[in-house]
Amino acid sequence: QKYLNKISGPLLDRIDLHVEVTPVPFSELSKAENSEPSAAIRDRVIAAREIQAERYKDVDGIYANAQMSSKQLKEICVISQAGQTLLKAAMDKLNLSARAYDRILKVSRTIADLAQSPDIKVEHLAEAIQYRSLDREGWAG
C-alpha cells in the first residue's frame, strides 16, 4: 500500500490493465483441474488480432484497439444501454477519470474480439472494469 500510494493517479490512468496477483496455495496448484490449453488461447489471440487488423486496415499507423483515437472510440466501442448503466455506476463508484473510461472501452472491445463477438456485451465491460483494480480504494490494503 505504501508503494502504491507513491504512484500518481495520472500514471495509473495510462496503464490499461491493473490486476492484483495474490499467492496461490499449494492445494490449489496441485488440483487436477482441466484448464484451457495454451494452444487454444494462442488461437483466440491470433483470431482477435486478425479481427483488429481487418478493422484498422484502412487506417495508417493503427493496428490494435489500444491505438484508436477518441473519434474511433465513439464509432467502434458502441455499448448498449445496460452497458452504459454499468459503466456509469463503475465510474461513479470507483471515481474513474475520463482516461480510465476510454481504457475500459478499449479493453472491453479487445475482450469482445477475443470472444469473436461483433458487439461489446455487458460481460465484456464487466471484465474490463475488473482489470482496473488499482483504481479501487483500499487496493492491497
C-alpha positions as YAML, in Angstrom:
chain: A
units: angstrom
residues:
- id: 1
  name: GLN
  ca: [0.00, 0.00, 0.00]
- id: 2
  name: LYS
  ca: [2.89, 2.34, 0.83]
- id: 3
  name: TYR
  ca: [4.43, 1.75, -2.60]
- id: 4
  name: LEU
  ca: [1.10, 2.12, -4.38]
- id: 5
  name: ASN
  ca: [0.50, 5.47, -2.70]
- id: 6
  name: LYS
  ca: [3.65, 6.77, -4.40]
- id: 7
  name: ILE
  ca: [2.24, 6.06, -7.86]
- id: 8
  name: SER
  ca: [0.27, 9.02, -9.17]
- id: 9
  name: GLY
  ca: [-3.28, 8.69, -10.41]
- id: 10
  name: PRO
  ca: [-2.45, 10.12, -13.85]
- id: 11
  name: LEU
  ca: [0.28, 7.48, -14.26]
- id: 12
  name: LEU
  ca: [-2.12, 4.67, -13.28]
- id: 13
  name: ASP
  ca: [-4.64, 6.05, -15.79]
- id: 14
  name: ARG
  ca: [-2.15, 5.31, -18.58]
- id: 15
  name: ILE
  ca: [-1.93, 1.61, -17.70]
- id: 16
  name: ASP
  ca: [-4.65, -0.46, -19.38]
- id: 17
  name: LEU
  ca: [-4.71, -3.47, -17.07]
- id: 18
  name: HIS
  ca: [-4.30, -3.48, -13.29]
- id: 19
  name: VAL
  ca: [-4.50, -6.88, -11.72]
- id: 20
  name: GLU
  ca: [-3.65, -7.85, -8.17]
- id: 21
  name: VAL
  ca: [-1.89, -11.20, -8.16]
- id: 22
  name: THR
  ca: [-2.09, -13.00, -4.85]
- id: 23
  name: PRO
  ca: [-0.13, -16.10, -3.87]
- id: 24
  name: VAL
  ca: [-1.83, -19.35, -4.81]
- id: 25
  name: PRO
  ca: [-1.90, -22.04, -2.10]
- id: 26
  name: PHE
  ca: [-0.25, -25.36, -2.95]
- id: 27
  name: SER
  ca: [-3.56, -27.17, -2.60]
- id: 28
  name: GLU
  ca: [-4.91, -25.08, -5.49]
- id: 29
  name: LEU
  ca: [-1.80, -25.59, -7.61]
- id: 30
  name: SER
  ca: [-1.90, -29.34, -7.20]
- id: 31
  name: LYS
  ca: [-5.55, -29.79, -8.24]
- id: 32
  name: ALA
  ca: [-6.04, -31.94, -11.31]
- id: 33
  name: GLU
  ca: [-8.36, -29.48, -12.99]
- id: 34
  name: ASN
  ca: [-8.79, -29.11, -16.73]
- id: 35
  name: SER
  ca: [-7.99, -25.64, -17.98]
- id: 36
  name: GLU
  ca: [-7.87, -24.11, -21.42]
- id: 37
  name: PRO
  ca: [-4.73, -25.25, -23.26]
- id: 38
  name: SER
  ca: [-2.18, -22.62, -24.29]
- id: 39
  name: ALA
  ca: [-2.69, -23.54, -27.96]
- id: 40
  name: ALA
  ca: [-6.40, -22.67, -27.70]
- id: 41
  name: ILE
  ca: [-5.58, -19.34, -26.07]
- id: 42
  name: ARG
  ca: [-2.99, -18.63, -28.77]
- id: 43
  name: ASP
  ca: [-5.61, -19.35, -31.44]
- id: 44
  name: ARG
  ca: [-8.08, -16.94, -29.81]
- id: 45
  name: VAL
  ca: [-5.42, -14.22, -29.63]
- id: 46
  name: ILE
  ca: [-4.46, -14.71, -33.28]
- id: 47
  name: ALA
  ca: [-8.12, -14.55, -34.30]
- id: 48
  name: ALA
  ca: [-8.63, -11.35, -32.26]
- id: 49
  name: ARG
  ca: [-5.54, -9.77, -33.84]
- id: 50
  name: GLU
  ca: [-6.90, -10.67, -37.29]
- id: 51
  name: ILE
  ca: [-10.23, -9.02, -36.41]
- id: 52
  name: GLN
  ca: [-8.38, -5.87, -35.37]
- id: 53
  name: ALA
  ca: [-6.14, -5.92, -38.47]
- id: 54
  name: GLU
  ca: [-9.28, -6.05, -40.61]
- id: 55
  name: ARG
  ca: [-10.94, -3.29, -38.57]
- id: 56
  name: TYR
  ca: [-7.99, -0.91, -38.98]
- id: 57
  name: LYS
  ca: [-6.78, -1.95, -42.45]
- id: 58
  name: ASP
  ca: [-7.65, 1.46, -43.94]
- id: 59
  name: VAL
  ca: [-6.20, 3.49, -41.06]
- id: 60
  name: ASP
  ca: [-2.49, 4.36, -41.20]
- id: 61
  name: GLY
  ca: [-0.48, 3.61, -38.06]
- id: 62
  name: ILE
  ca: [-3.25, 1.82, -36.18]
- id: 63
  name: TYR
  ca: [-3.35, -1.95, -35.92]
- id: 64
  name: ALA
  ca: [-4.83, -2.60, -32.46]
- id: 65
  name: ASN
  ca: [-7.70, -1.39, -30.29]
- id: 66
  name: ALA
  ca: [-5.32, 0.27, -27.83]
- id: 67
  name: GLN
  ca: [-4.26, 2.73, -30.51]
- id: 68
  name: MET
  ca: [-7.66, 4.01, -31.59]
- id: 69
  name: SER
  ca: [-8.42, 7.72, -31.34]
- id: 70
  name: SER
  ca: [-11.27, 9.27, -29.35]
- id: 71
  name: LYS
  ca: [-13.27, 9.65, -32.57]
- id: 72
  name: GLN
  ca: [-12.75, 5.98, -33.45]
- id: 73
  name: LEU
  ca: [-13.62, 5.01, -29.87]
- id: 74
  name: LYS
  ca: [-17.07, 6.57, -30.29]
- id: 75
  name: GLU
  ca: [-17.61, 4.74, -33.60]
- id: 76
  name: ILE
  ca: [-16.14, 1.32, -32.70]
- id: 77
  name: CYS
  ca: [-16.91, 0.96, -28.98]
- id: 78
  name: VAL
  ca: [-20.68, 1.40, -29.01]
- id: 79
  name: ILE
  ca: [-22.28, -0.11, -25.93]
- id: 80
  name: SER
  ca: [-25.86, -0.94, -25.04]
- id: 81
  name: GLN
  ca: [-27.97, 0.98, -22.55]
- id: 82
  name: ALA
  ca: [-27.28, -1.75, -19.96]
- id: 83
  name: GLY
  ca: [-23.56, -1.38, -20.67]
- id: 84
  name: GLN
  ca: [-23.79, 2.39, -20.26]
- id: 85
  name: THR
  ca: [-25.55, 1.93, -16.93]
- id: 86
  name: LEU
  ca: [-22.86, -0.48, -15.71]
- id: 87
  name: LEU
  ca: [-20.03, 1.76, -16.85]
- id: 88
  name: LYS
  ca: [-21.62, 4.85, -15.29]
- id: 89
  name: ALA
  ca: [-22.01, 3.00, -11.97]
- id: 90
  name: ALA
  ca: [-18.37, 1.89, -12.11]
- id: 91
  name: MET
  ca: [-17.22, 5.41, -12.97]
- id: 92
  name: ASP
  ca: [-19.14, 6.83, -10.01]
- id: 93
  name: LYS
  ca: [-18.24, 4.10, -7.51]
- id: 94
  name: LEU
  ca: [-14.55, 3.91, -8.41]
- id: 95
  name: ASN
  ca: [-14.22, 7.63, -9.13]
- id: 96
  name: LEU
  ca: [-12.64, 6.90, -12.51]
- id: 97
  name: SER
  ca: [-11.22, 9.51, -14.85]
- id: 98
  name: ALA
  ca: [-12.14, 10.15, -18.48]
- id: 99
  name: ARG
  ca: [-8.89, 8.44, -19.46]
- id: 100
  name: ALA
  ca: [-9.86, 5.33, -17.44]
- id: 101
  name: TYR
  ca: [-13.25, 5.38, -19.20]
- id: 102
  name: ASP
  ca: [-11.53, 5.28, -22.59]
- id: 103
  name: ARG
  ca: [-9.20, 2.49, -21.46]
- id: 104
  name: ILE
  ca: [-12.11, 0.40, -20.20]
- id: 105
  name: LEU
  ca: [-13.88, 0.75, -23.54]
- id: 106
  name: LYS
  ca: [-10.76, -0.24, -25.49]
- id: 107
  name: VAL
  ca: [-10.09, -3.24, -23.26]
- id: 108
  name: SER
  ca: [-13.75, -4.32, -23.46]
- id: 109
  name: ARG
  ca: [-13.55, -4.13, -27.28]
- id: 110
  name: THR
  ca: [-10.49, -6.40, -27.14]
- id: 111
  name: ILE
  ca: [-12.27, -8.83, -24.80]
- id: 112
  name: ALA
  ca: [-15.19, -8.89, -27.25]
- id: 113
  name: ASP
  ca: [-12.74, -9.57, -30.10]
- id: 114
  name: LEU
  ca: [-11.25, -12.47, -28.14]
- id: 115
  name: ALA
  ca: [-14.79, -13.86, -27.81]
- id: 116
  name: GLN
  ca: [-15.33, -13.15, -31.53]
- id: 117
  name: SER
  ca: [-18.30, -11.01, -30.62]
- id: 118
  name: PRO
  ca: [-19.24, -8.20, -33.02]
- id: 119
  name: ASP
  ca: [-20.72, -6.24, -30.12]
- id: 120
  name: ILE
  ca: [-19.35, -5.23, -26.74]
- id: 121
  name: LYS
  ca: [-21.59, -7.03, -24.27]
- id: 122
  name: VAL
  ca: [-22.18, -6.21, -20.62]
- id: 123
  name: GLU
  ca: [-19.96, -9.13, -19.56]
- id: 124
  name: HIS
  ca: [-17.09, -7.74, -21.67]
- id: 125
  name: LEU
  ca: [-17.45, -4.37, -19.93]
- id: 126
  name: ALA
  ca: [-17.65, -6.01, -16.51]
- id: 127
  name: GLU
  ca: [-14.43, -7.91, -17.17]
- id: 128
  name: ALA
  ca: [-12.66, -4.78, -18.38]
- id: 129
  name: ILE
  ca: [-13.78, -2.90, -15.27]
- id: 130
  name: GLN
  ca: [-12.34, -5.70, -13.11]
- id: 131
  name: TYR
  ca: [-8.95, -5.04, -14.72]
- id: 132
  name: ARG
  ca: [-8.89, -1.58, -13.12]
- id: 133
  name: SER
  ca: [-8.14, -2.92, -9.63]
- id: 134
  name: LEU
  ca: [-5.58, -0.23, -8.80]
- id: 135
  name: ASP
  ca: [-8.32, 2.37, -9.20]
- id: 136
  name: ARG
  ca: [-10.17, 0.83, -6.28]
- id: 137
  name: GLU
  ca: [-9.84, 2.33, -2.85]
- id: 138
  name: GLY
  ca: [-8.03, 0.12, -0.40]
- id: 139
  name: TRP
  ca: [-6.23, -1.94, -3.05]
- id: 140
  name: ALA
  ca: [-3.71, -4.30, -1.46]
- id: 141
  name: GLY
  ca: [-4.65, -2.91, 1.91]
...
